[in-house]
CSV table of C-alpha atoms in Angstrom, one decimal:
chain,number,residue,atom,x,y,z
F,27,MET,CA,-6.3,-21.8,-12.0
F,28,HIS,CA,-6.9,-22.8,-15.8
F,29,GLY,CA,-9.4,-20.6,-16.1
F,30,LEU,CA,-7.4,-17.9,-15.0
F,31,LEU,CA,-4.1,-19.0,-16.6
F,32,SER,CA,-5.6,-19.8,-20.0
F,33,ASP,CA,-7.3,-16.2,-19.8
F,34,ILE,CA,-3.6,-14.6,-19.0
F,35,ALA,CA,-2.3,-16.2,-22.1
F,36,GLU,CA,-4.5,-15.0,-24.4
F,37,LEU,CA,-4.4,-11.5,-23.0
F,38,GLN,CA,-0.2,-12.0,-23.1
F,39,GLN,CA,-1.0,-12.9,-26.7
F,40,GLN,CA,-2.7,-9.8,-27.3
F,41,GLY,CA,0.0,-7.7,-25.8
F,42,PHE,CA,-0.7,-7.0,-22.0
F,43,GLU,CA,2.1,-7.3,-19.8
F,44,ILE,CA,0.3,-8.9,-16.4
F,45,VAL,CA,1.6,-9.6,-12.6
F,46,LEU,CA,-0.5,-11.6,-10.5
F,47,ALA,CA,-1.0,-11.1,-6.9
F,48,SER,CA,-1.8,-14.3,-5.5
F,49,SER,CA,-2.3,-15.7,-2.2
F,50,GLY,CA,-3.3,-19.3,-0.4
F,51,SER,CA,0.3,-20.8,0.7
F,52,VAL,CA,-1.1,-20.6,4.1
F,53,ALA,CA,-4.4,-22.4,3.5
F,54,LEU,CA,-2.6,-25.3,1.7
F,55,GLY,CA,-0.2,-25.5,4.1
F,56,LEU,CA,-2.3,-25.8,6.9
F,57,ASN,CA,-3.3,-29.5,5.6
F,58,SER,CA,0.4,-30.3,6.0
F,59,LEU,CA,0.6,-29.1,9.6
F,60,HIS,CA,-3.0,-30.7,10.1
F,61,ALA,CA,-3.8,-27.6,11.6
F,62,ASP,CA,-7.0,-25.4,11.2
F,63,ILE,CA,-7.1,-21.6,10.7
F,64,GLU,CA,-9.2,-21.0,13.8
F,65,SER,CA,-6.7,-22.4,16.5
F,66,ALA,CA,-3.5,-21.7,13.9
F,67,GLY,CA,-1.0,-18.9,15.7
F,68,VAL,CA,1.3,-16.7,14.6
F,69,GLN,CA,3.9,-19.5,14.1
F,70,GLU,CA,1.8,-22.0,12.7
F,71,LYS,CA,0.8,-20.0,9.8
F,72,GLN,CA,4.4,-19.2,8.8
F,73,ALA,CA,5.2,-22.8,9.0
F,74,ALA,CA,2.1,-23.3,6.9
F,75,ALA,CA,3.6,-20.9,4.4
F,76,ALA,CA,6.4,-22.5,3.9
F,77,CYS,CA,4.8,-26.0,3.6
F,78,GLY,CA,1.9,-24.4,1.0
F,79,GLN,CA,4.4,-22.1,-0.9
F,80,PRO,CA,6.1,-24.9,-3.2
F,81,ILE,CA,2.6,-26.5,-3.4
F,82,LEU,CA,0.8,-23.3,-4.8
F,83,LEU,CA,3.9,-22.4,-7.0
F,84,ASN,CA,4.2,-26.0,-8.4
F,85,ALA,CA,0.5,-25.8,-9.7
F,86,TYR,CA,0.8,-22.1,-11.1
F,87,LYS,CA,3.8,-23.4,-13.2
F,88,GLN,CA,2.8,-26.7,-14.3
F,89,ILE,CA,-0.5,-24.9,-15.7
F,90,ALA,CA,1.0,-22.0,-17.1
F,91,LEU,CA,3.4,-24.5,-19.2
F,92,GLU,CA,0.1,-25.8,-20.5
F,93,TYR,CA,-0.7,-22.6,-22.0
F,94,GLY,CA,3.1,-21.8,-23.2
F,95,PHE,CA,4.6,-19.2,-20.9
F,96,ASP,CA,6.8,-19.7,-17.3
F,97,ILE,CA,6.2,-18.2,-14.0
F,98,ALA,CA,8.2,-16.4,-11.5
F,99,GLN,CA,7.8,-16.2,-7.6
F,100,VAL,CA,8.3,-12.9,-6.2
F,101,LEU,CA,7.7,-12.9,-2.6
F,102,VAL,CA,8.0,-9.5,-0.7
F,103,THR,CA,7.7,-7.8,2.9
F,104,LEU,CA,6.6,-4.7,4.3
F,105,ASP,CA,10.1,-3.2,3.9
F,106,ASP,CA,10.4,-4.3,0.3
F,107,LEU,CA,7.3,-1.9,-0.4
F,108,GLU,CA,8.0,1.0,2.1
F,109,GLU,CA,11.9,1.2,2.1
F,110,ARG,CA,12.8,3.2,-1.1
F,111,ARG,CA,16.0,1.5,-2.3
F,112,ARG,CA,14.3,-2.4,-1.6
F,113,PHE,CA,11.2,-0.8,-3.6
F,114,LEU,CA,13.4,0.2,-6.8
F,115,ASN,CA,15.0,-3.6,-6.5
F,116,THR,CA,11.8,-5.0,-6.4
F,117,LYS,CA,10.6,-2.8,-9.4
F,118,ASN,CA,13.5,-4.0,-11.2
F,119,THR,CA,13.1,-7.3,-10.9
F,120,VAL,CA,9.5,-7.0,-12.0
F,121,HIS,CA,10.1,-5.2,-15.0
F,122,THR,CA,13.0,-7.9,-16.0
F,123,LEU,CA,10.6,-11.0,-15.7
F,124,LEU,CA,7.8,-8.8,-18.0
F,125,GLU,CA,10.6,-7.7,-20.4
F,126,HIS,CA,11.4,-11.8,-20.9
F,127,GLY,CA,7.7,-12.5,-20.9
F,128,VAL,CA,7.5,-14.3,-17.9
F,129,LEU,CA,4.5,-13.9,-15.3
F,130,PRO,CA,5.5,-12.6,-11.9
F,131,ILE,CA,3.4,-13.8,-9.3
F,132,VAL,CA,3.6,-11.8,-6.1
F,133,ASN,CA,2.7,-12.5,-2.4
F,134,GLU,CA,3.9,-11.5,0.9
F,135,ASN,CA,6.4,-13.5,2.4
F,136,ASP,CA,4.3,-15.2,4.9
F,137,THR,CA,7.3,-17.2,6.3
F,138,VAL,CA,8.9,-14.2,8.2
F,139,THR,CA,6.3,-11.7,8.6
F,140,THR,CA,4.1,-11.3,12.1
F,141,GLU,CA,0.9,-9.0,12.7
F,142,GLU,CA,3.0,-5.9,13.3
F,143,ILE,CA,5.2,-6.2,10.2
F,144,ARG,CA,3.2,-7.0,7.3
F,145,VAL,CA,1.1,-5.7,4.4
F,146,GLY,CA,-1.7,-7.9,5.4
F,147,ASP,CA,-4.2,-8.3,2.8
F,148,ASN,CA,-3.9,-8.7,-1.3
F,149,ASP,CA,-5.7,-5.6,-2.2
F,150,ARG,CA,-3.2,-3.0,-1.2
F,151,LEU,CA,-0.2,-5.4,-1.9
F,152,ALA,CA,-1.4,-5.5,-5.6
F,153,ALA,CA,-2.1,-1.7,-5.6
F,154,LYS,CA,1.1,-1.2,-4.3
F,155,VAL,CA,2.5,-3.3,-7.6
F,156,ALA,CA,0.3,-1.5,-9.6
F,157,GLN,CA,1.8,1.8,-8.6
F,158,MET,CA,5.1,0.3,-8.8
F,159,ILE,CA,4.9,-1.0,-12.4
F,160,GLN,CA,2.8,2.3,-13.4
F,161,ALA,CA,0.1,-0.1,-14.6
F,162,GLN,CA,-3.3,1.0,-16.6
F,163,HIS,CA,-5.4,-1.4,-14.5
F,164,LEU,CA,-5.9,-3.2,-10.9
F,165,ILE,CA,-8.3,-6.0,-11.4
F,166,ILE,CA,-9.7,-7.3,-8.2
F,167,LEU,CA,-11.3,-10.7,-8.4
F,168,THR,CA,-13.6,-11.0,-5.1
F,169,SER,CA,-16.8,-13.1,-3.8
F,170,VAL,CA,-19.4,-10.6,-5.1
F,171,ASP,CA,-19.8,-8.1,-8.5
F,172,GLY,CA,-18.4,-5.2,-7.0
F,173,LEU,CA,-19.1,-2.2,-4.3
F,174,TYR,CA,-22.9,-2.2,-3.3
F,175,ASP,CA,-24.0,1.0,-1.2
F,176,ARG,CA,-24.7,-1.2,1.6
F,177,ASP,CA,-24.5,-4.8,2.5
F,178,PRO,CA,-25.1,-6.8,-0.6
F,179,SER,CA,-27.1,-9.0,1.5
F,180,GLU,CA,-29.8,-6.3,2.5
F,181,PRO,CA,-32.9,-5.8,0.4
F,182,GLY,CA,-32.7,-3.0,-2.3
F,183,ALA,CA,-28.8,-2.9,-2.2
F,184,GLN,CA,-27.3,-1.5,-5.4
F,185,LEU,CA,-24.3,-2.1,-7.4
F,186,VAL,CA,-22.2,1.0,-7.5
F,187,GLU,CA,-20.9,0.8,-10.9
F,188,THR,CA,-18.6,3.9,-11.2
F,189,VAL,CA,-16.5,5.5,-8.1
F,190,GLU,CA,-14.8,8.7,-8.5
F,191,ASP,CA,-14.4,9.5,-4.8
F,192,VAL,CA,-13.6,6.9,-2.6
F,193,SER,CA,-14.1,8.1,0.8
F,194,GLU,CA,-18.0,8.6,0.0
F,195,TYR,CA,-17.9,4.7,0.1
F,196,LEU,CA,-15.7,4.0,3.6
F,197,ALA,CA,-18.8,3.7,5.8
F,198,VAL,CA,-20.1,1.2,3.9
F,199,THR,CA,-17.1,-1.3,3.8
F,200,SER,CA,-16.5,-3.6,6.6
F,201,GLY,CA,-16.1,-7.3,6.7
F,202,THR,CA,-13.3,-9.7,6.2
F,203,SER,CA,-13.0,-13.6,5.3
F,204,GLN,CA,-12.2,-16.4,7.8
F,205,LEU,CA,-9.0,-17.1,5.4
F,206,GLY,CA,-8.4,-13.7,3.8
F,207,SER,CA,-7.4,-10.3,5.9
F,208,GLY,CA,-9.2,-8.3,3.3
F,209,GLY,CA,-12.6,-7.0,2.6
F,210,MET,CA,-14.3,-4.1,0.8
F,211,LEU,CA,-12.4,-1.7,3.0
F,212,THR,CA,-9.0,-2.8,1.8
F,213,LYS,CA,-10.4,-2.7,-1.8
F,214,MET,CA,-11.5,0.6,-1.3
F,215,GLN,CA,-8.2,1.6,0.0
F,216,ALA,CA,-6.3,-0.5,-2.8
F,217,ALA,CA,-8.5,1.7,-5.4
F,218,ASN,CA,-7.3,5.2,-3.8
F,219,MET,CA,-4.1,4.2,-4.1
F,220,ALA,CA,-4.1,3.2,-7.6
F,221,GLN,CA,-6.4,6.5,-8.9
F,222,ASN,CA,-3.5,8.6,-7.1
F,223,ALA,CA,-1.1,6.4,-9.7
F,224,GLY,CA,-3.1,7.0,-12.6
F,225,CYS,CA,-4.7,3.3,-12.6
F,226,THR,CA,-8.0,2.3,-12.8
F,227,THR,CA,-9.4,-0.3,-10.7
F,228,LEU,CA,-11.9,-2.9,-11.9
F,229,ILE,CA,-13.8,-5.0,-9.0
F,230,SER,CA,-15.3,-7.8,-9.9
F,231,GLN,CA,-16.7,-11.4,-8.9
F,232,GLY,CA,-14.1,-14.6,-9.6
F,233,VAL,CA,-15.4,-16.5,-12.3
F,234,LEU,CA,-14.0,-19.6,-13.6
F,235,ASP,CA,-14.6,-18.6,-17.7
F,236,ARG,CA,-12.2,-15.4,-18.7
F,237,PRO,CA,-12.2,-13.7,-15.1
F,238,VAL,CA,-10.0,-11.1,-16.2
F,239,SER,CA,-10.5,-10.4,-20.0
F,240,SER,CA,-14.7,-10.3,-19.4
F,241,VAL,CA,-14.4,-7.6,-16.8
F,242,LEU,CA,-11.7,-5.7,-19.2
F,243,GLU,CA,-14.1,-5.5,-22.1
F,244,GLY,CA,-17.0,-4.8,-19.7
F,245,ALA,CA,-19.0,-7.9,-20.3
F,246,ARG,CA,-20.2,-8.7,-16.7
F,247,PRO,CA,-21.0,-6.3,-13.7
F,248,HIS,CA,-18.1,-4.8,-12.1
F,249,THR,CA,-17.2,-1.5,-10.2
F,250,ARG,CA,-14.7,0.7,-11.9
F,251,CYS,CA,-12.8,3.5,-9.6
F,252,VAL,CA,-11.6,5.9,-12.0
F,253,ALA,CA,-7.7,7.1,-12.2
F,254,LYS,CA,-6.8,10.6,-11.6
F,255,SER,CA,-6.5,12.2,-15.0
F,256,THR,CA,-3.2,13.4,-13.8
F,257,PRO,CA,-1.3,11.3,-11.7
F,258,SER,CA,0.9,12.1,-9.1
F,259,SER,CA,4.9,11.7,-9.7
F,260,SER,CA,6.2,8.2,-8.5
F,261,TRP,CA,8.2,10.2,-5.5
F,262,ALA,CA,4.9,11.6,-4.3
F,263,ILE,CA,3.1,8.1,-4.5
F,264,TRP,CA,5.9,6.7,-2.5
F,265,LEU,CA,5.5,9.4,-0.1
F,266,THR,CA,2.0,9.4,0.4
F,267,ASP,CA,0.4,6.2,0.0
F,268,ARG,CA,1.8,4.4,2.8
F,269,LEU,CA,0.9,0.7,4.3
F,270,GLN,CA,2.1,1.5,7.8
F,271,MET,CA,2.8,4.6,9.8
F,272,ALA,CA,6.2,5.0,10.6
F,273,GLY,CA,5.9,8.3,12.8
F,274,SER,CA,4.0,11.2,13.1
F,275,LEU,CA,4.0,14.8,14.3
F,276,VAL,CA,1.7,17.6,15.1
F,277,LEU,CA,2.7,21.3,13.7
F,278,LYS,CA,1.8,24.3,15.2
F,279,GLN,CA,-1.2,25.8,13.5
F,280,ALA,CA,0.0,28.8,11.7
F,281,ALA,CA,3.4,26.6,10.6
F,282,ALA,CA,0.7,24.0,8.9
F,283,ASP,CA,-1.2,26.3,7.1
F,284,ALA,CA,1.8,28.4,5.8
F,285,LEU,CA,3.5,24.5,4.3
F,286,GLU,CA,2.1,25.4,0.9
F,287,GLN,CA,3.9,28.7,0.5
F,288,SER,CA,6.7,27.5,2.7
F,289,GLU,CA,10.2,26.7,1.1
F,290,ASN,CA,11.8,25.9,4.6
F,291,GLY,CA,9.9,22.5,4.8
F,292,ILE,CA,9.1,21.6,8.5
F,293,LEU,CA,11.6,23.0,11.3
F,294,CYS,CA,11.8,21.4,14.8
F,295,ARG,CA,10.6,24.4,16.4
F,296,ASP,CA,7.8,24.4,14.6
F,297,VAL,CA,6.7,20.9,15.9
F,298,VAL,CA,4.1,20.5,18.8
F,299,SER,CA,4.5,16.9,19.7
F,300,LEU,CA,6.3,13.8,18.6
F,301,HIS,CA,4.2,10.0,18.0
F,302,SER,CA,6.2,7.1,17.8
F,303,THR,CA,9.7,6.3,17.8
F,304,PHE,CA,11.2,6.8,14.2
F,305,GLN,CA,14.3,7.0,12.2
F,306,LYS,CA,16.0,9.3,9.7
F,307,ALA,CA,14.5,8.2,6.4
F,308,ASP,CA,11.2,7.2,7.7
F,309,VAL,CA,8.0,9.0,6.3
F,310,LEU,CA,6.6,10.8,8.9
F,311,HIS,CA,2.5,11.9,9.0
F,312,ILE,CA,2.1,15.3,9.5
F,313,TYR,CA,-1.3,16.9,11.4
F,314,ASP,CA,-2.1,20.3,12.4
F,315,GLU,CA,-3.2,21.2,16.1
F,316,GLN,CA,-6.5,20.4,14.7
F,317,GLY,CA,-6.3,16.8,14.0
F,318,VAL,CA,-6.2,17.2,10.4
F,319,GLU,CA,-3.4,15.1,8.4
F,320,ARG,CA,-1.7,18.0,6.2
F,321,ALA,CA,1.3,16.6,4.6
F,322,ARG,CA,3.6,13.1,4.6
F,323,GLY,CA,7.5,13.6,4.1
F,324,LEU,CA,10.8,11.8,4.5
F,325,SER,CA,12.5,12.5,8.1
F,326,ASN,CA,16.0,14.0,7.9
F,327,LEU,CA,16.5,12.9,11.8
F,328,SER,CA,15.4,10.3,14.5
F,329,SER,CA,12.6,11.2,16.9
F,330,ASP,CA,15.6,11.5,19.4
F,331,GLU,CA,17.5,14.0,17.5
F,332,ALA,CA,14.1,16.2,16.6
F,333,ALA,CA,13.1,16.2,20.0
F,334,LEU,CA,16.6,17.3,21.3
F,335,ILE,CA,17.0,20.3,18.7
F,336,ALA,CA,13.2,21.7,19.4
F,337,GLN,CA,13.6,21.4,23.3
F,338,ASN,CA,16.9,23.1,23.0
F,339,ALA,CA,16.4,26.1,20.3
F,340,ASP,CA,18.7,28.4,21.6
F,341,ARG,CA,21.8,25.9,21.6
F,342,PRO,CA,23.6,25.1,18.3
F,343,VAL,CA,22.4,22.0,16.5
F,344,LYS,CA,25.9,20.7,16.1
F,345,GLU,CA,26.4,21.0,20.0
F,346,LEU,CA,23.7,18.8,20.5
F,347,LEU,CA,23.9,16.4,17.8
F,348,GLY,CA,27.6,16.2,17.1
F,349,TYR,CA,27.5,16.8,13.4
F,350,GLN,CA,26.3,20.1,11.8
F,351,THR,CA,22.9,20.1,9.9
F,352,ALA,CA,20.0,22.6,9.6
F,353,GLY,CA,17.9,21.5,12.2
F,354,ARG,CA,15.4,21.0,9.6
F,355,LEU,CA,13.1,18.0,10.0
F,356,VAL,CA,12.1,17.4,6.6
F,357,ASN,CA,13.2,19.5,3.6
F,358,ARG,CA,10.4,21.0,1.3
F,359,ASN,CA,11.3,18.8,-1.6
F,360,ASN,CA,10.7,15.7,0.6
F,361,LEU,CA,7.6,16.9,1.8
F,362,VAL,CA,3.9,16.0,-0.3
F,363,LEU,CA,0.8,18.0,0.7
F,364,LEU,CA,-2.4,15.7,0.9
F,365,GLU,CA,-5.4,16.7,-1.5
F,366,ASP,CA,-8.7,15.9,-1.1
F,367,HIS,CA,-8.4,12.6,-3.1
F,368,HIS,CA,-6.1,11.2,-0.8
F,369,LEU,CA,-7.1,8.9,2.3
F,370,PRO,CA,-6.1,10.5,5.6
F,371,TRP,CA,-4.7,8.3,8.4
F,372,GLU,CA,-6.4,9.2,11.8
F,373,GLU,CA,-4.5,11.7,14.1
F,374,PRO,CA,-2.5,9.7,16.3
F,375,GLU,CA,-2.7,9.3,20.3
F,376,ASN,CA,-0.2,9.4,23.1
F,377,PRO,CA,2.6,11.5,22.0
F,378,LEU,CA,6.0,10.1,22.3
F,379,ARG,CA,7.0,13.7,23.4
F,380,VAL,CA,5.2,17.1,24.1
F,381,ILE,CA,7.6,19.6,22.5
F,382,THR,CA,6.3,22.8,23.9
F,383,PRO,CA,4.8,23.5,27.2
């Protein structure tokens, strides 16, 4: 902590604005509960986070004060990052802390999250924060020098110094640590999210002396994941770079092929099947009939409403829903077509409803 915070203090004096994503509360809190990570269940981990969080932040605060700056805790949940209004509220809080010279320390609120509703790893959490604040660099400190072209323990493994296309390396990324839930796969996913926002990711080994500035200066080995030269808009980034899939649909092939030219967005009558139960304002993943993910968009309707309209195309929408609407599932201005640089999600299985016979 001394090495990290002294380095941050020097970078702040040089004019850098820094946000730190740090975990450790569960590991610290397990000691208070006299429990171990192998046997701890969800409730024990939540309780451990509650015990460990004040210990972790007190240590950060005392050391930061030695180097002349203060820290603040920003605990977030998946909904704070995926739900638009809460995302913007969190963004405003972080920016206000930075304006006042306070170091925001971001962590997932492990005391209230479960496996089904959590981000799960600091890599993608940090990438979402980097997108949120439009950071220039995302620095991920880990146990190796960076991304290797194969398992680093294998003879002949070579460090990959520059990555343009993250998808080329997904096959060689696997494995997680016992206390952490992220491996090199989540680091590549995080790098892809950062790239889309115009943020360069640097992955390197965590060291005691100048861990951040030495990577920025190129003084030690690392992997650089190069940012897109023309980043997407903040709205498009928020729509496309999701941490969980709220719902999805399969679109008729002809309608999917015409998405780029269409001004109508996605109409309920063009839907082949719906997957998962979703609500109005959820972000949907849109596939064609060949299983290729083509777009992501903000839903105007719930899955029940969309199915009702699609299955009764000859009846007025107002009669079906009790209120007037165009019957459009996704408006064109709330629809983002996926490009090659986006990592696709696997096609969902088991449709909630098959709309067409």
